[in-house]
Coordinates of C-alpha atoms and ligand atoms in Angstrom, one line a residue:
M1 CA 48.1 -5.1 -15.8
N2 CA 50.3 -4.7 -12.7
R3 CA 51.3 -1.0 -12.3
V4 CA 55.0 -0.6 -11.4
L5 CA 56.7 2.7 -10.4
S6 CA 60.3 3.4 -9.4
C7 CA 62.6 6.3 -9.5
I8 CA 66.3 7.3 -9.3
Q9 CA 67.9 10.6 -8.4
P10 CA 70.2 12.4 -10.8
T11 CA 72.9 12.9 -8.2
G12 CA 76.3 11.6 -9.2
A13 CA 77.0 8.9 -11.7
V14 CA 74.9 5.7 -11.8
H15 CA 76.8 2.8 -10.0
L16 CA 76.7 -0.9 -9.9
G17 CA 74.5 -0.9 -6.8
N18 CA 71.8 1.2 -8.6
Y19 CA 72.0 -1.2 -11.5
L20 CA 72.0 -4.6 -9.7
G21 CA 69.6 -3.5 -7.0
A22 CA 67.0 -1.7 -9.1
L23 CA 67.5 -0.6 -12.7
R24 CA 68.0 -4.0 -14.3
H25 CA 64.7 -5.2 -12.8
W26 CA 63.0 -2.2 -14.3
T27 CA 64.0 -3.6 -17.8
S28 CA 63.6 -7.3 -17.1
G29 CA 60.0 -6.9 -16.0
Q30 CA 58.9 -4.2 -18.4
H31 CA 56.9 -6.4 -20.8
E32 CA 54.9 -7.9 -18.0
C33 CA 53.8 -4.7 -16.3
D34 CA 52.7 -1.1 -16.9
G35 CA 55.9 0.5 -15.8
F36 CA 56.6 4.2 -14.9
Y37 CA 60.2 5.2 -14.2
G38 CA 61.0 8.6 -12.9
I39 CA 64.2 10.7 -12.9
V40 CA 63.5 12.5 -9.6
D41 CA 65.4 15.8 -10.2
L42 CA 63.5 17.7 -7.4
H43 CA 64.8 15.2 -4.9
A44 CA 68.3 16.0 -6.0
L45 CA 67.8 19.6 -4.9
T46 CA 68.0 18.4 -1.3
V47 CA 71.8 18.0 -1.8
T48 CA 72.7 20.0 -4.9
D49 CA 72.7 23.8 -5.2
R50 CA 74.9 24.6 -8.2
P51 CA 73.1 26.1 -11.2
G52 CA 72.8 23.8 -14.3
V53 CA 74.1 20.7 -12.6
V54 CA 70.8 18.8 -12.1
G55 CA 69.6 19.4 -15.7
Q56 CA 72.7 18.0 -17.3
S57 CA 72.7 15.0 -14.9
T58 CA 69.0 14.4 -15.7
L59 CA 69.8 14.2 -19.5
E60 CA 72.7 11.8 -18.9
L61 CA 70.6 9.7 -16.6
A62 CA 67.8 9.5 -19.2
A63 CA 70.4 8.2 -21.7
V64 CA 71.5 5.6 -19.1
L65 CA 67.9 4.4 -18.6
F66 CA 67.3 3.9 -22.3
A67 CA 70.8 2.4 -22.7
I68 CA 70.1 -0.3 -20.1
G69 CA 67.1 -1.3 -22.3
L70 CA 64.0 0.6 -21.1
D71 CA 61.8 0.6 -24.2
P72 CA 59.9 3.8 -24.7
Q73 CA 57.2 1.9 -26.6
V74 CA 56.3 0.0 -23.4
S75 CA 57.8 1.9 -20.4
T76 CA 57.1 5.4 -19.4
V77 CA 60.3 7.3 -18.6
F78 CA 59.7 10.8 -17.3
V79 CA 61.4 13.6 -15.3
Q80 CA 59.8 14.5 -12.0
S81 CA 59.8 18.3 -12.5
H82 CA 58.0 17.9 -15.9
V83 CA 55.0 16.5 -13.9
P84 CA 54.0 19.3 -11.5
E85 CA 51.5 17.0 -9.8
H86 CA 54.4 15.5 -7.8
S87 CA 55.0 18.8 -6.0
Q88 CA 51.3 19.4 -5.6
L89 CA 50.6 16.0 -4.0
S90 CA 53.7 16.3 -1.9
W91 CA 52.2 19.1 0.2
I92 CA 49.2 16.9 0.9
M93 CA 51.5 14.1 1.9
E94 CA 53.4 16.4 4.3
C95 CA 50.1 17.0 6.0
T96 CA 49.5 13.2 6.3
V97 CA 52.8 12.3 7.8
S98 CA 53.9 13.3 11.3
F99 CA 57.0 15.2 12.5
G100 CA 57.8 12.2 14.6
E101 CA 57.6 9.7 11.7
L102 CA 59.9 11.9 9.6
S103 CA 62.4 12.3 12.5
R104 CA 62.8 8.5 12.7
M105 CA 63.9 8.1 9.1
T106 CA 67.5 6.8 9.0
Q107 CA 68.3 8.5 5.8
F108 CA 67.6 11.9 7.3
K109 CA 69.6 11.1 10.4
D110 CA 72.6 9.8 8.2
K111 CA 72.5 12.6 5.6
S112 CA 72.1 15.4 8.0
A113 CA 74.9 14.1 10.3
K114 CA 77.2 13.9 7.2
R115 CA 76.3 17.5 6.3
E116 CA 76.8 18.7 9.9
T117 CA 78.9 21.8 8.9
E118 CA 76.9 22.5 5.7
F119 CA 73.5 23.8 4.8
I120 CA 70.8 21.2 5.7
A121 CA 67.8 21.8 3.5
A122 CA 64.3 21.3 5.1
G123 CA 63.7 19.2 2.0
L124 CA 66.0 16.6 3.3
F125 CA 63.6 16.2 6.3
T126 CA 60.4 16.2 4.2
Y127 CA 61.9 14.0 1.4
P128 CA 59.7 11.0 2.3
A129 CA 56.6 13.0 1.6
L130 CA 57.7 13.8 -1.9
M131 CA 58.7 10.2 -2.4
A132 CA 55.2 9.0 -1.2
A133 CA 53.7 11.4 -3.8
D134 CA 55.9 9.9 -6.5
I135 CA 54.6 6.5 -5.8
L136 CA 50.9 7.1 -4.9
L137 CA 50.3 9.3 -7.9
Y138 CA 50.6 6.3 -10.2
D139 CA 48.4 3.8 -8.3
A140 CA 51.6 1.6 -8.2
H141 CA 51.3 -1.9 -6.8
D142 CA 55.0 -2.8 -7.0
V143 CA 58.0 -0.6 -6.4
P144 CA 61.2 -2.3 -7.4
V145 CA 64.0 -0.9 -5.3
G146 CA 67.2 -1.8 -3.5
D147 CA 67.2 -2.7 0.2
D148 CA 68.1 0.9 1.3
Q149 CA 64.7 2.1 0.3
R150 CA 62.8 -0.3 2.6
Q151 CA 62.0 2.4 5.2
H152 CA 60.8 4.8 2.6
I153 CA 58.3 2.3 1.1
E154 CA 57.1 1.5 4.6
I155 CA 56.4 5.2 5.4
T156 CA 54.6 5.5 2.0
R157 CA 52.4 2.6 2.9
D158 CA 51.6 4.2 6.3
I159 CA 50.8 7.5 4.6
A160 CA 48.5 5.9 2.0
M161 CA 46.7 3.9 4.7
R162 CA 46.3 7.0 6.9
F163 CA 44.9 9.1 4.0
N164 CA 42.5 6.3 3.0
S165 CA 41.2 6.0 6.5
R166 CA 40.8 9.8 7.0
Y167 CA 39.2 10.5 3.6
G168 CA 38.0 7.2 2.1
D169 CA 39.7 4.8 -0.3
T170 CA 41.8 6.9 -2.6
F171 CA 45.3 5.4 -2.9
V172 CA 46.7 2.0 -3.8
V173 CA 48.9 0.8 -0.9
P174 CA 52.1 -0.2 -2.7
R175 CA 54.7 -2.8 -1.7
A176 CA 58.5 -2.9 -2.2
V177 CA 59.9 -5.6 -4.5
M178 CA 63.6 -6.5 -4.0
P179 CA 65.9 -8.8 -6.0
K180 CA 67.2 -12.1 -4.5
T181 CA 70.8 -11.0 -5.3
G182 CA 72.1 -7.5 -5.5
A183 CA 69.6 -5.8 -3.2
R184 CA 72.5 -4.4 -1.2
V185 CA 75.7 -4.1 -3.1
M186 CA 78.5 -3.0 -0.8
D187 CA 81.5 -0.7 -1.3
L188 CA 84.5 -2.6 -2.6
Q189 CA 86.8 -0.8 -0.2
D190 CA 84.5 -0.9 2.8
P191 CA 82.3 -4.0 2.4
T192 CA 80.3 -3.1 5.6
S193 CA 78.9 0.0 3.9
K194 CA 76.6 0.1 0.9
M195 CA 78.0 1.3 -2.4
S196 CA 76.7 4.8 -2.4
K197 CA 77.0 8.0 -4.5
S198 CA 77.8 9.9 -1.3
A199 CA 80.9 7.8 -0.4
T200 CA 83.9 9.9 0.4
T201 CA 86.2 8.2 -2.2
D202 CA 85.2 6.4 -5.4
T203 CA 87.8 3.6 -5.3
G204 CA 85.2 1.3 -3.9
L205 CA 82.5 2.3 -6.4
V206 CA 82.0 0.8 -9.8
Y207 CA 80.2 3.2 -12.1
L208 CA 78.1 2.0 -15.0
L209 CA 80.2 4.0 -17.4
D210 CA 83.7 3.1 -16.0
D211 CA 86.0 1.7 -18.7
P212 CA 86.9 -2.0 -18.5
A213 CA 90.5 -1.3 -17.2
A214 CA 89.1 0.8 -14.3
I215 CA 86.5 -1.8 -13.4
L216 CA 89.1 -4.6 -13.3
K217 CA 91.4 -2.5 -11.2
K218 CA 88.7 -1.7 -8.7
F219 CA 87.8 -5.4 -8.3
K220 CA 91.4 -6.5 -8.0
R221 CA 91.9 -4.0 -5.2
A222 CA 88.7 -5.0 -3.4
V223 CA 89.1 -5.4 0.3
T224 CA 88.7 -9.0 1.5
D225 CA 90.0 -10.6 4.7
S226 CA 93.2 -12.3 6.0
D227 CA 92.1 -15.9 5.8
S228 CA 91.7 -17.6 2.5
E229 CA 88.5 -19.6 2.5
V230 CA 85.9 -18.7 -0.2
R231 CA 82.6 -18.9 1.5
F232 CA 79.3 -17.0 1.3
D233 CA 78.9 -15.5 4.8
R234 CA 77.8 -11.9 4.9
E235 CA 78.4 -11.5 8.6
H236 CA 81.9 -13.0 8.9
K237 CA 83.2 -12.5 5.4
P238 CA 81.6 -9.3 4.1
G239 CA 84.2 -8.6 1.4
I240 CA 84.2 -12.1 -0.2
S241 CA 80.4 -12.4 0.1
N242 CA 79.9 -9.0 -1.7
L243 CA 82.1 -10.3 -4.6
L244 CA 80.2 -13.6 -4.7
E245 CA 76.9 -11.7 -4.7
I246 CA 77.9 -9.3 -7.4
Q247 CA 79.1 -12.2 -9.6
A248 CA 75.9 -14.1 -8.8
A249 CA 73.8 -11.1 -9.8
A250 CA 75.8 -10.6 -13.0
T251 CA 75.6 -14.2 -14.1
G252 CA 72.3 -15.4 -12.7
R253 CA 73.9 -18.1 -10.6
S254 CA 73.7 -18.4 -6.8
P255 CA 76.5 -17.1 -4.5
E256 CA 77.0 -20.5 -2.9
D257 CA 77.4 -22.2 -6.2
I258 CA 80.0 -19.6 -7.3
A259 CA 81.9 -20.0 -4.0
S260 CA 82.3 -23.7 -4.6
G261 CA 84.4 -23.0 -7.7
Y262 CA 87.1 -21.1 -5.9
T263 CA 89.9 -21.9 -3.5
Q264 CA 91.7 -18.5 -3.8
Y265 CA 90.7 -14.8 -3.6
G266 CA 92.7 -13.6 -6.6
P267 CA 90.7 -15.5 -9.3
L268 CA 87.4 -14.6 -7.6
K269 CA 88.2 -10.9 -7.8
S270 CA 89.3 -10.9 -11.5
D271 CA 86.4 -13.2 -12.6
T272 CA 83.9 -11.0 -10.9
G273 CA 85.5 -7.9 -12.6
E274 CA 85.3 -9.7 -16.0
A275 CA 81.6 -10.7 -15.4
V276 CA 80.8 -7.0 -14.6
I277 CA 82.7 -5.8 -17.7
E278 CA 80.7 -8.1 -19.9
L279 CA 77.4 -7.1 -18.3
L280 CA 78.1 -3.4 -18.8
R281 CA 79.7 -3.5 -22.3
P282 CA 76.5 -3.3 -24.4
I283 CA 75.1 -0.6 -22.1
Q284 CA 78.2 1.6 -22.5
A285 CA 78.0 1.3 -26.3
R286 CA 74.4 2.2 -26.4
Y287 CA 74.9 5.1 -24.0
T288 CA 77.4 6.8 -26.3
E289 CA 75.0 6.5 -29.3
L290 CA 72.1 7.9 -27.3
M291 CA 74.1 10.9 -26.0
S292 CA 75.0 11.8 -29.6
D293 CA 71.3 12.6 -30.3
R294 CA 70.1 14.9 -27.5
A295 CA 67.0 16.1 -29.5
E296 CA 65.8 12.5 -29.6
L297 CA 66.3 12.0 -25.9
S298 CA 64.4 15.2 -25.2
S299 CA 61.6 14.1 -27.4
L300 CA 61.4 10.7 -25.6
L301 CA 61.2 12.6 -22.3
R302 CA 58.4 14.8 -23.6
A303 CA 56.4 11.8 -24.6
G304 CA 57.0 10.2 -21.1
A305 CA 56.0 13.4 -19.3
S306 CA 52.7 13.6 -21.3
K307 CA 51.8 10.0 -20.5
A308 CA 52.8 10.4 -16.8
R309 CA 50.7 13.6 -16.4
G310 CA 47.7 11.8 -17.8
I311 CA 47.8 9.4 -14.8
A312 CA 49.1 11.8 -12.2
S313 CA 46.6 14.5 -12.8
A314 CA 43.7 12.1 -12.5
T315 CA 45.0 10.8 -9.1
L316 CA 45.6 14.3 -7.8
Q317 CA 42.1 15.3 -8.7
R318 CA 40.8 12.1 -6.9
A319 CA 42.8 13.1 -3.8
H320 CA 41.3 16.6 -3.9
E321 CA 37.8 15.2 -4.2
S322 CA 38.4 12.8 -1.3
I323 CA 39.5 15.6 0.9
G324 CA 36.7 17.7 -0.3
L325 CA 38.6 20.8 -1.4
L326 CA 36.4 23.3 -3.0
P327 CA 36.3 22.6 -6.8
L328 CA 37.2 25.5 -9.2
Ligands
LIG1 P1 68.7 6.4 -5.4 O1 68.7 7.4 -6.5 O2 69.7 6.6 -4.3 O3 68.9 4.9 -6.0 C1 68.2 4.4 -7.1 C2 68.0 2.9 -6.8 O4 69.2 2.2 -6.6 C3 69.1 1.4 -5.4 N1 70.4 1.3 -4.8 C4 71.1 0.2 -4.5 N2 70.7 -1.1 -4.6 C5 71.6 -2.0 -4.2 N3 72.8 -1.7 -3.6 C6 73.2 -0.5 -3.5 N4 74.4 -0.2 -2.9 C7 72.3 0.6 -3.9 N5 72.4 1.9 -3.9 C8 71.2 2.4 -4.5 C9 68.1 2.1 -4.6 O5 67.6 1.3 -3.6 C10 67.1 2.6 -5.6 O6 66.1 1.6 -5.8 N6 64.8 7.7 -2.6 C11 65.2 7.1 -3.9 C12 64.6 7.7 -5.1 C13 63.1 7.8 -5.2 C14 62.3 6.7 -5.4 C15 61.0 7.3 -5.5 C16 62.4 5.4 -5.5 C17 62.4 9.0 -5.1 N7 61.1 8.7 -5.3 C18 59.8 6.5 -5.7 C19 61.3 4.6 -5.7 C20 60.0 5.2 -5.8 C21 66.7 7.2 -4.0 O7 67.3 8.0 -3.4 O8 67.2 6.2 -4.8

């Protein structure tokens, strides 16, 4: 069975971009693959330093992942820090990637530029090595992600190929899998930037747990343009195209088909808001139920960690043997 691995960071609340670009494909494909889904809390330390924050966000994110429909009977949901092999393989990955390759990563350039006056952790620079470890530990073939992770998957492939050529065939070389619609959901207030947890204001971000009134308000205020033609054209009409693509992703239709049903912006905005509200309604109800039983959530995560460790420890051992580290 095809092995699938993907992860999400517990930084800030989950937004519509995360859901349409990645999370919903984790659930829709889960019965046809052997899926591993990680909450990567160690990655969050690159940008979070307040005690207790990451642990609480991790628990809430676990509830979101089960609320969207990940079935613990078929999918393995785990927390990165519960599987120490991630940190152990990460060092080996750091020694398999070059300083030059890490320097060219756009995420590092963007995030370090935004934090110019703040503490810039070295982990922000070596982040792709830990991410490569996350993926390669599970012999994953497919990595379902949004478009912003493309460069990270590319560098993971390069690292895997370099390791295999240095030490012999050890790692599966993975590929990124991206959805047809929703791979790059844009900020509703600035449709030329992706919807992102690190946006300076959240009026353009739709969170999975926003109440219906807030969702509708955000869509009604979405930035469009000054002409009035409803047409799917990302380059010249980014705001309208983003709304069309969000509605397409929420309803399973194509953006062009949806565009043909509108002559005005107002109804497109409110219908897109309504489609998103309907999409999120069952998730929100299930989230509230799950958060009321924290012991059950912890027990699901314990089971996930134990299954994940079974795979990860065998891969780490294989990597040690390929390198020829002295056995204990
Ligand atoms: P993160 O936590 O930022 O985002 C989780 C997933 O959501 C997708 N995504 C989007 N998709 C469409 N439109 C958007 N505006 C949007 N914003 C986010 C992301 O592409 C991602 O799939 N580096 C990763 C976490 C990670 C990881 C991994 C992912 C660590 N190890 C191993 C896959 C495999 C990240 O920061 O995602």
